[in-house]
Amino acid sequence: MTLHRQQNESVVDKRVLVPVASAEEAELLLPLAKMLADGDQQGRVVMLLVLSVEEDEPASVAAGAMAHLRSEVHEVMRRHGVLPLHIHTVVRPAAQMWETLWAYVREEQAHALLLAWPNQVVPTLEHSLLAAPPCAVLLVRAGSQEYTWGQVRQVLLPVRGGPHVETALRVALAIARHQGAEITLLHAIGEATWGVDGQPMAQFAPVLHGLPEIKRSVVAVGSLEEALDSESGRYQVVVLGAPTRSGQATALLSPLLEHALQGLDVLKVIVKSPGPPAQEEGEDSEGQVLYPGTAPVSSSVAVLVDRWFAENTFRSEEFLPLEELVALKEAQGVTISLGLPALNEEATIGQIITTMKTALMEEVPLLDEIVLIDSGSVDYTREIAADLGIPVYIHQKVLPQYGAYHGKGETLWKSLYVLQGDIIVWIDTDIRNIHPRFVYGLLGPLLRNPRIQYVKGFYRRPLKQGSKMVAGGGGRVTELTARPLLNLFFPELSGLIQPLAGEYAGRRQALEQLPFFTGYGVETGLLIDLLSRFGLGAIAQVDLQERIHRNQPLRDLSKMAFAIIQVVIRRLEDRHKIRLLEDFNKTMNLIRYEMGRYWLEPQEIRERERPPIVTLPEYREKFGRRPVEPGGRA
């Protein structure tokens, strides 16, 4: 039996939010969270991995520590068989932690918040919202004998009346039912400090006959501290309500309660019931909706990006074993498509398809389909893919009524029509050191965190110079064009390590709402539009280690840079409602050299823009989308 609010009980998951700052806290809290969630068919665990930094310290310094924490906590989750519905990561100054917790409680519609005691997440166990918390709050502490939850056979439930007694009973029942344990009710009388008016045991008289887990009741004369001291030796866990006296309403503990429990060598759970609804934490005084744990928009962009870098930067190895990703995929009921855009890639396409098909379809069913979207190859790219059993589409023949442009962006836009999945993954098809991590690394953040809509890969890119490989020499357009422009005009995106990486994944519901540039500028345009429509928190990046591929000549990189500059200027025009580019600006003079002479070669490099594909009636009919509202939303 998990804790719940009364509202929307039939449709809302009974979510247990578990913030932890260490593997030790996860070890203490996760088993109890699992008991509470498992007690209800709709019960789910939501993890919040939390690190604090000094007020004047950049959050990005915690990126390495957060990756280490994720790794440690995931190991604890595996050991206890906990597969969280969502996993969030948070890096904040300690002073902001309570507000951050409440924001996530509301975002996840959590019904219980679990905290370890002593606590590394929040600096104090007091907060104004604890007077009437938006969900049940549980404070958990291990005993000096380090009883484990698996050893629990006897549960002691002191009953003192008051507002928390029913919630405490629900927690005790969840533990007892999960462990096959027995509950003993304890009522201490004769101590005015602890007592409340009436007879608390009277309200449990019907319960004693109706719940088989409650085996006995004990009435002790004296203080609760004395009663606990005499009784606790028979039990492995004590569950009791938080303080109720005036002046203690905003705290989870009081000095008297802490003193009463300090000598007990058992697991202890302090329970505080939810109070009446309060003003939403996610709104300011004027009703402006804020992201969880963020300050109003007056905060500097540098702080926002710094925090994002620490919280939304992942490593591909975090998402092993793959069976866990498959379980998350199945629990969420989503399908996943891998799209392979290609043009004359016969040297690498066979190995890419074989690797992904074997590892991610045959060995584990992570992918539902792999599809090649070709741009008119004149080699054997399409034949190789077809021989390997992969569906092949030529993008010029997809949606022919809308014409066809040259360019990768055009291929990606049309691939949304032929791919079937709820989540779409695209990877370049010239990768020579192909590995399944290029796909599962991109999928991990999407399957673990519902707020993330789009994931970019980043990696080391060695550059081949003659017969030598220069580590880190690749990504010249990224460092000389894309990142400087984003830092100047869209600084929210300045934390992206490789904004032009060709490996990325997104949710269909987000991608279908975005326009696509048809050429080299597609990656830049998608990032800017995702930021505008969904916010920075919807974007993540993942380390895919190293990527070896065909390095392009400088002449082609120059054309790529020219196209990217067009996209940035186009979006600046949209933002500021001004005209910066005329048609003649889209012709680039390329410098040619041959046999001791130079000349100019004008070449049109025009970044055309396809509308959100959800605006196409053919797409809406195929995928069952509603008519499009003004602004492009379906």
XYZ file of C-alpha atoms in Angstrom:
634
model
C 0.000 0.000 0.000
C 1.739 3.097 -1.158
C 1.146 6.638 0.029
C -1.149 8.791 -2.060
C -3.095 11.984 -2.355
C -6.803 11.811 -2.812
C -6.868 13.694 -6.113
C -6.659 11.845 -9.437
C -5.983 8.552 -7.679
C -7.262 6.464 -10.548
C -5.009 7.952 -13.226
C -1.829 9.133 -11.504
C 1.081 6.826 -10.750
C 1.800 6.464 -7.041
C 5.299 7.897 -7.332
C 7.933 7.728 -4.607
C 10.639 10.394 -5.002
C 14.040 9.354 -3.641
C 16.732 12.075 -3.525
C 20.200 10.733 -2.690
C 23.671 12.238 -2.559
C 25.624 9.003 -2.065
C 25.508 5.273 -2.602
C 25.038 4.864 1.167
C 21.842 6.921 1.090
C 20.611 4.924 -1.889
C 21.374 1.689 -0.023
C 19.224 2.873 2.882
C 16.296 4.382 0.966
C 15.828 2.281 -2.165
C 14.565 -0.909 -0.468
C 11.894 1.064 1.400
C 10.964 2.968 -1.776
C 10.549 -0.365 -3.555
C 8.290 -1.638 -0.776
C 6.078 1.433 -1.006
C 5.923 1.295 -4.811
C 5.439 -2.462 -5.059
C 2.443 -2.237 -2.762
C 0.413 -0.614 -5.531
C -0.049 -1.627 -9.166
C 0.601 1.982 -10.154
C 3.551 2.454 -7.812
C 6.774 3.796 -9.319
C 10.132 4.926 -7.941
C 11.626 8.207 -9.189
C 15.313 8.826 -8.421
C 16.839 12.256 -7.826
C 20.649 12.227 -7.764
C 21.762 15.336 -5.887
C 25.090 17.111 -5.452
C 25.610 20.468 -3.785
C 28.204 23.096 -4.649
C 29.272 26.291 -2.950
C 27.160 29.357 -3.709
C 29.906 30.959 -5.834
C 31.179 27.706 -7.342
C 30.289 26.736 -10.946
C 28.024 23.721 -11.139
C 30.045 22.250 -13.999
C 32.853 21.316 -11.586
C 30.506 18.619 -10.291
C 30.050 16.930 -13.690
C 32.664 14.258 -12.929
C 31.345 13.685 -9.416
C 27.804 13.378 -10.790
C 28.894 10.746 -13.299
C 30.566 8.843 -10.457
C 27.429 9.151 -8.310
C 25.239 7.901 -11.163
C 27.487 4.884 -11.591
C 27.460 4.033 -7.869
C 23.713 4.505 -7.449
C 22.924 2.479 -10.567
C 24.880 -0.399 -9.030
C 22.774 -0.109 -5.871
C 19.613 -0.089 -7.981
C 20.700 -3.234 -9.784
C 21.479 -4.970 -6.513
C 18.043 -4.208 -5.110
C 16.161 -4.828 -8.342
C 14.851 -1.262 -8.540
C 14.065 0.050 -12.010
C 13.075 3.702 -11.519
C 10.465 5.267 -13.726
C 12.650 8.372 -14.019
C 16.153 9.396 -12.977
C 16.903 13.102 -12.575
C 20.248 14.721 -11.765
C 20.511 17.956 -9.783
C 23.463 20.202 -8.929
C 22.589 23.203 -6.734
C 23.956 25.275 -3.861
C 22.812 23.744 -0.579
C 20.588 26.731 0.187
C 18.412 25.927 -2.844
C 17.908 22.228 -2.129
C 14.540 22.302 -0.362
C 12.981 24.426 -3.106
C 14.421 22.052 -5.677
C 12.935 19.028 -3.901
C 9.485 20.597 -3.739
C 9.677 21.502 -7.418
C 10.420 17.888 -8.353
C 7.682 16.647 -6.001
C 5.219 18.707 -8.003
C 6.667 17.933 -11.422
C 6.535 14.190 -10.756
C 3.279 14.450 -8.776
C 5.056 12.449 -6.096
C 3.039 10.921 -3.275
C 5.996 10.293 -0.996
C 9.405 11.891 -0.514
C 12.099 9.774 1.173
C 15.055 11.373 2.947
C 17.995 9.802 4.743
C 18.897 10.873 8.292
C 21.564 12.198 8.788
C 21.133 13.840 5.421
C 23.524 14.917 2.662
C 20.821 16.331 0.396
C 19.292 19.177 2.414
C 21.249 21.318 4.900
C 18.472 21.236 7.531
C 15.435 19.103 8.313
C 13.253 22.183 8.601
C 11.352 24.060 5.909
C 8.222 26.178 5.799
C 6.436 23.736 3.457
C 6.878 20.948 6.008
C 4.040 22.548 7.955
C 1.718 21.205 5.225
C 3.884 19.243 2.766
C 2.565 18.558 -0.751
C 3.217 14.841 -0.255
C 4.038 12.439 2.559
C 7.615 12.865 3.801
C 9.587 9.952 5.268
C 12.818 10.386 7.210
C 14.817 7.160 7.445
C 17.769 6.230 9.645
C 19.719 3.028 10.064
C 20.538 1.647 13.505
C 24.021 1.135 14.882
C 23.667 -2.611 14.336
C 22.973 -1.867 10.683
C 19.876 -3.959 10.284
C 19.065 -4.399 6.620
C 15.557 -4.203 5.226
C 15.780 -7.829 4.235
C 16.112 -8.797 7.914
C 12.884 -7.084 8.989
C 10.450 -9.520 10.599
C 8.967 -7.386 13.382
C 7.691 -3.801 12.984
C 6.943 -1.563 15.978
C 4.339 1.140 15.383
C 3.970 3.644 18.251
C 0.538 5.286 18.053
C 0.000 8.662 19.644
C -2.970 9.904 17.652
C -2.637 13.072 15.650
C -2.499 13.774 11.904
C 0.299 11.355 10.995
C -1.009 8.120 12.489
C -2.800 6.878 9.347
C 0.197 7.541 7.094
C 2.514 5.814 9.581
C 0.186 2.801 9.531
C 0.296 2.694 5.721
C 4.097 2.706 5.768
C 4.220 -0.040 8.411
C 1.787 -2.148 6.386
C 3.834 -1.733 3.206
C 6.939 -2.967 5.015
C 5.138 -5.846 6.710
C 3.432 -7.076 3.574
C 6.604 -6.934 1.508
C 8.670 -8.746 4.156
C 6.021 -11.061 5.564
C 6.578 -9.282 8.889
C 4.332 -8.673 11.906
C 3.272 -5.300 13.333
C 2.972 -4.467 17.017
C 1.107 -1.327 18.097
C 2.622 0.566 21.025
C 0.809 3.243 23.032
C 2.618 5.036 25.852
C 0.347 6.849 28.327
C 1.070 9.178 31.175
C 3.428 11.603 29.397
C 1.742 14.919 28.615
C 4.488 15.968 26.234
C 3.692 13.133 23.870
C -0.017 12.644 24.410
C -2.939 14.115 22.505
C -6.539 14.414 23.552
C -8.662 11.286 23.296
C -7.658 7.667 23.198
C -5.427 6.944 20.189
C -5.806 3.206 20.560
C -9.557 3.514 20.155
C -9.229 4.496 16.500
C -7.232 1.303 15.893
C -9.774 -1.069 17.423
C -11.369 -1.925 14.046
C -7.919 -2.186 12.456
C -6.795 -4.846 14.925
C -9.490 -7.165 13.629
C -9.227 -6.291 9.957
C -5.484 -6.383 9.248
C -3.713 -9.715 9.732
C -0.290 -8.012 9.787
C -1.116 -6.448 13.196
C -0.486 -9.272 15.645
C -0.495 -7.539 19.013
C -0.825 -4.244 20.863
C 1.065 -2.996 23.895
C 0.075 -0.232 26.306
C 3.005 1.095 28.330
C 2.770 3.461 31.299
C 5.367 6.204 31.097
C 7.093 8.208 28.426
C 7.536 7.116 24.832
C 11.278 7.086 25.370
C 10.887 4.562 28.220
C 8.402 2.480 26.239
C 10.676 2.370 23.201
C 13.660 1.452 25.336
C 11.831 -1.513 26.841
C 10.160 -2.734 23.656
C 12.491 -2.001 20.749
C 14.846 -4.917 21.336
C 12.298 -7.259 19.757
C 11.985 -5.308 16.520
C 14.041 -4.418 13.459
C 12.181 -1.241 12.443
C 10.199 1.467 14.233
C 7.692 3.645 12.306
C 6.202 6.715 13.998
C 4.736 10.113 13.229
C 6.618 13.404 13.125
C 6.262 16.024 15.911
C 2.876 17.758 16.074
C 3.361 20.384 18.776
C 3.050 24.026 17.764
C 6.458 25.464 16.958
C 7.600 22.141 15.496
C 5.264 22.015 12.499
C 7.992 22.966 10.023
C 10.414 20.256 11.213
C 10.709 16.526 10.705
C 12.391 16.090 14.065
C 12.216 17.674 17.498
C 14.923 17.485 20.192
C 12.625 15.301 22.313
C 11.878 12.885 19.486
C 15.516 12.688 18.440
C 16.523 11.968 22.037
C 13.908 9.242 22.315
C 15.231 7.488 19.223
C 18.975 7.976 19.514
C 19.604 4.840 21.561
C 17.644 2.478 19.326
C 19.734 0.074 17.258
C 16.975 -0.455 14.700
C 15.818 1.041 11.433
C 13.744 4.142 12.124
C 11.160 5.828 9.897
C 9.653 9.221 10.824
C 6.489 9.955 8.840
C 4.840 13.281 8.062
C 1.469 13.304 6.310
C 0.665 15.569 3.363
C -1.124 18.786 4.176
C -3.726 20.849 2.299
C -2.733 22.127 -1.165
C -0.485 25.175 -1.123
C 0.557 27.656 -3.809
C 2.446 25.928 -6.583
C 6.199 26.136 -6.049
C 6.682 26.276 -9.804
C 4.974 29.665 -10.155
C 6.161 33.093 -9.193
C 3.929 35.839 -7.833
C 2.722 36.687 -11.321
C 2.045 33.095 -12.331
C 5.132 32.622 -14.508
C 5.927 28.910 -14.722
C 9.516 28.102 -13.800
C 11.592 24.986 -14.374
C 12.096 22.834 -11.263
C 14.645 24.349 -8.960
C 15.467 27.292 -11.154
C 15.486 30.937 -10.250
C 13.501 33.522 -12.272
C 14.849 34.568 -15.636
C 17.011 37.251 -14.057
C 19.601 34.549 -13.295
C 22.630 34.796 -15.558
C 22.866 32.534 -18.586
C 26.299 31.420 -17.399
C 24.826 29.923 -14.227
C 22.074 28.189 -16.207
C 24.529 26.642 -18.679
C 26.920 25.654 -15.927
C 24.161 23.829 -14.079
C 22.921 22.192 -17.281
C 26.411 20.897 -18.085
C 26.660 19.204 -14.684
C 23.175 17.669 -14.792
C 22.656 16.782 -18.468
C 26.072 15.434 -19.522
C 26.207 11.629 -19.558
C 28.591 8.798 -20.467
C 27.546 5.942 -22.723
C 28.823 3.301 -20.291
C 26.287 4.479 -17.707
C 23.566 2.689 -19.642
C 24.852 -0.855 -19.310
C 23.615 -3.538 -19.003
C 21.330 -3.095 -21.984
C 18.638 -5.281 -20.442
C 17.815 -2.386 -18.121
C 17.202 -0.057 -21.056
C 14.984 -2.707 -22.643
C 12.993 -2.967 -19.398
C 12.562 0.822 -19.314
C 11.478 0.826 -22.951
C 8.890 -1.875 -22.296
C 7.633 -0.214 -19.116
C 7.063 3.035 -21.036
C 5.479 1.270 -24.009
C 7.587 3.071 -26.621
C 9.090 1.924 -29.901
C 12.532 2.919 -31.196
C 13.748 3.429 -34.766
C 17.319 3.765 -36.027
C 17.578 5.851 -39.176
C 20.745 5.642 -41.268
C 21.139 8.613 -43.654
C 23.591 7.649 -46.371
C 25.271 8.805 -49.575
C 27.902 6.528 -51.124
C 28.918 4.734 -47.920
C 29.542 1.213 -49.257
C 32.825 0.963 -47.317
C 31.158 1.234 -43.894
C 27.405 0.667 -44.169
C 27.556 -3.137 -43.984
C 29.500 -3.194 -40.723
C 27.251 -0.540 -39.182
C 24.077 -2.450 -40.004
C 25.493 -5.803 -38.905
C 26.764 -4.390 -35.606
C 23.512 -2.673 -34.678
C 21.237 -5.430 -35.883
C 23.143 -8.116 -33.980
C 23.663 -6.220 -30.714
C 20.459 -4.194 -30.465
C 17.833 -6.323 -32.194
C 18.924 -9.951 -31.981
C 20.849 -10.054 -28.689
C 18.610 -7.541 -26.895
C 15.374 -6.114 -28.391
C 16.216 -2.444 -27.911
C 15.583 -1.355 -31.516
C 12.313 -2.060 -33.301
C 13.590 -1.182 -36.763
C 16.674 -0.123 -38.701
C 16.048 1.786 -41.935
C 18.419 3.181 -44.562
C 17.435 6.557 -46.027
C 19.600 7.082 -49.101
C 20.268 10.341 -50.916
C 20.988 8.896 -54.361
C 24.109 6.771 -53.883
C 25.889 5.661 -57.058
C 27.880 2.903 -55.345
C 26.545 -0.269 -53.654
C 25.267 1.328 -50.432
C 21.593 0.472 -51.049
C 22.323 -3.038 -52.300
C 24.406 -3.881 -49.231
C 21.658 -2.677 -46.892
C 18.955 -4.604 -48.773
C 21.029 -7.793 -48.727
C 21.238 -7.452 -44.927
C 17.445 -7.300 -44.688
C 17.174 -3.566 -44.014
C 14.372 -1.490 -45.595
C 15.787 1.077 -48.030
C 14.208 4.393 -49.018
C 15.510 6.996 -51.463
C 14.642 10.358 -49.980
C 13.939 11.933 -53.372
C 11.073 9.420 -53.776
C 9.564 10.014 -50.315
C 6.681 12.526 -50.316
C 7.497 13.411 -53.948
C 4.619 15.899 -54.108
C 6.752 18.245 -51.966
C 9.815 18.035 -54.211
C 13.346 17.158 -53.104
C 16.429 19.119 -52.103
C 20.000 17.965 -51.756
C 21.375 17.656 -48.260
C 21.391 15.661 -45.055
C 18.684 17.787 -43.466
C 16.281 16.905 -46.266
C 17.021 13.222 -45.660
C 16.338 13.508 -41.941
C 13.105 15.450 -42.437
C 11.703 12.853 -44.821
C 12.898 10.004 -42.622
C 10.387 11.112 -39.990
C 7.697 10.006 -42.421
C 9.112 6.535 -43.130
C 10.366 5.659 -39.622
C 7.756 4.266 -37.222
C 9.253 4.703 -33.736
C 8.244 6.949 -30.854
C 11.966 7.619 -30.385
C 14.167 8.293 -33.409
C 17.950 7.727 -33.484
C 20.145 8.964 -36.321
C 23.833 8.150 -36.745
C 26.206 8.993 -39.566
C 27.102 6.104 -41.833
C 30.804 6.820 -42.352
C 31.847 5.647 -38.853
C 34.766 3.233 -39.081
C 34.966 2.223 -35.415
C 31.265 1.485 -35.087
C 30.036 0.196 -31.714
C 26.540 -0.264 -30.211
C 27.282 2.585 -27.747
C 26.719 5.032 -30.618
C 23.039 4.114 -30.318
C 22.383 2.946 -26.754
C 24.360 5.879 -25.376
C 21.917 8.262 -27.080
C 18.871 6.312 -25.929
C 19.839 6.084 -22.255
C 18.978 9.671 -21.206
C 15.684 9.580 -23.125
C 14.548 6.342 -21.503
C 15.595 7.400 -18.016
C 14.414 10.996 -17.948
C 11.048 12.099 -19.392
C 12.049 15.772 -19.430
C 14.791 15.142 -21.983
C 13.546 15.431 -25.566
C 16.801 15.354 -27.548
C 20.288 13.906 -27.002
C 23.493 14.845 -28.842
C 26.601 12.704 -28.947
C 30.124 13.962 -28.410
C 33.465 12.167 -28.713
C 37.144 12.474 -29.451
C 37.681 12.945 -33.170
C 41.205 12.077 -34.344
C 42.265 13.718 -37.608
C 44.274 11.765 -40.171
C 47.273 13.715 -41.468
C 49.139 11.626 -43.989
C 49.832 8.295 -42.305
C 49.371 9.701 -38.767
C 46.302 10.170 -36.605
C 46.255 13.430 -34.596
C 44.170 13.000 -31.425
C 41.566 15.731 -31.049
C 42.327 17.228 -34.432
C 38.818 16.770 -35.833
C 35.838 19.031 -35.417
C 37.345 22.060 -37.108
C 34.029 23.626 -38.152
C 32.690 23.000 -34.661
C 35.488 24.911 -32.948
C 36.033 27.639 -35.558
C 32.424 28.378 -36.536
C 29.597 26.658 -34.675
C 30.653 27.039 -31.048
C 31.844 30.659 -31.404
C 28.540 31.625 -33.059
C 26.458 29.840 -30.425
C 28.483 31.460 -27.647
C 27.877 34.872 -29.204
C 24.212 34.692 -30.103
C 22.699 31.622 -28.359
C 24.862 31.294 -25.223
C 22.379 28.900 -23.621
C 23.788 26.294 -26.040
C 27.437 27.048 -25.243
C 27.758 23.971 -23.017
C 27.318 21.591 -25.947
C 30.687 20.021 -26.646
C 29.978 19.038 -30.251
C 26.825 20.731 -31.531
C 27.499 19.473 -35.076
C 27.862 15.790 -34.151
C 25.971 13.554 -36.557
C 24.777 11.177 -33.839
C 21.620 12.240 -32.027
C 18.233 10.974 -30.898
C 14.918 12.566 -30.024
C 11.299 11.947 -29.219
C 9.011 11.980 -32.239
C 6.561 14.236 -30.406
C 9.299 16.897 -30.256
C 10.984 16.354 -33.636
C 7.746 16.496 -35.597
C 7.128 20.032 -34.288
C 10.455 21.411 -35.532
C 11.408 22.862 -38.940
C 14.408 21.216 -40.626
C 17.060 23.027 -42.635
C 17.858 20.922 -45.678
C 21.654 20.982 -45.684
C 24.696 21.318 -43.473
C 22.869 23.607 -41.058
C 20.313 21.041 -39.899
C 22.069 20.229 -36.600
C 22.474 23.891 -35.663
C 18.887 24.713 -36.578
C 17.484 21.813 -34.547
C 19.399 22.868 -31.443
C 18.272 26.492 -31.650
C 14.661 25.507 -32.286
C 14.650 22.906 -29.500
C 15.958 25.552 -27.128
C 13.269 27.990 -28.213
C 10.364 25.534 -28.004
C 11.299 23.203 -25.143
C 14.032 24.933 -23.126
C 17.612 23.960 -22.335
C 16.598 21.243 -19.877
C 15.087 19.238 -22.734
C 18.530 18.781 -24.339
C 21.250 16.396 -23.127
C 24.648 15.258 -24.377
C 26.439 11.941 -23.989
C 30.093 10.927 -24.305
C 30.405 8.262 -27.027
C 34.181 7.973 -26.448
C 35.937 8.084 -29.845
C 34.719 8.362 -33.412
C 36.876 7.587 -36.446
C 35.402 8.592 -39.779
C 36.189 10.070 -43.164
C 37.619 13.571 -42.659
C 36.403 16.090 -45.225
C 38.717 18.375 -47.212
C 38.992 22.000 -46.166
C 37.041 23.190 -49.218
C 33.958 21.202 -48.111
C 34.365 22.386 -44.529
C 34.297 25.965 -45.785
C 30.913 25.327 -47.442
C 29.645 23.735 -44.251
C 30.674 26.778 -42.210
C 28.976 29.101 -44.727
C 25.709 27.163 -44.373
C 25.866 27.167 -40.575
C 26.376 30.934 -40.520
C 23.249 31.287 -42.688
C 21.208 29.278 -40.181
C 22.375 31.303 -37.207
C 21.606 34.562 -39.011
C 18.190 33.236 -40.065
C 17.319 32.473 -36.463
C 18.589 35.866 -35.360
C 16.251 37.391 -37.958
C 13.355 35.374 -36.509
C 14.227 36.392 -32.958
C 14.648 40.120 -33.612
C 12.181 40.490 -36.506
C 14.766 42.065 -38.780
C 16.207 41.265 -42.217
C 19.951 40.554 -42.265
C 20.484 38.419 -45.377
C 19.542 39.002 -49.012
C 19.612 36.352 -51.708
C 23.022 37.362 -53.079
C 24.569 36.597 -49.679
C 23.945 32.895 -50.285
C 26.490 32.557 -53.089
C 30.007 31.773 -51.905
C 33.163 32.404 -53.933
C 35.337 29.318 -53.543
C 39.064 29.759 -54.217
C 40.376 27.263 -56.759
C 44.022 26.569 -57.538
C 45.526 24.488 -60.313
C 48.904 24.421 -62.065
C 50.114 27.743 -60.705
C 46.924 29.738 -61.298
C 44.053 30.851 -59.048
C 40.440 31.624 -59.929
C 37.073 32.122 -58.252
C 34.291 29.576 -58.462
C 30.923 30.984 -57.313
C 28.702 28.349 -55.767
C 25.225 28.742 -54.343
C 24.968 27.321 -50.825
C 21.389 27.915 -49.831
C 19.963 26.532 -46.597
C 16.298 25.950 -47.349
C 13.886 25.313 -44.518
C 11.303 22.568 -44.410
C 8.248 23.193 -42.168
C 7.482 20.977 -39.154
C 6.485 17.677 -40.693
C 3.404 17.495 -38.495
C 1.966 20.293 -40.672
C 1.747 17.848 -43.614
C -1.701 16.218 -43.916
C -0.105 12.969 -45.143
C 1.973 12.759 -41.979
C -0.963 13.583 -39.691
C -3.079 10.898 -41.324
C -0.340 8.268 -41.078
C 0.485 8.930 -37.418
C -2.961 9.924 -36.202
C -2.119 13.520 -35.337
C -4.733 16.225 -34.770
C -4.966 19.247 -37.058
C -2.183 21.741 -36.496
C -2.811 24.755 -34.292
C -1.272 28.175 -34.987
C 2.436 28.002 -34.190
C 2.918 24.474 -35.537
C 1.674 22.386 -32.594
C -0.410 19.303 -33.287
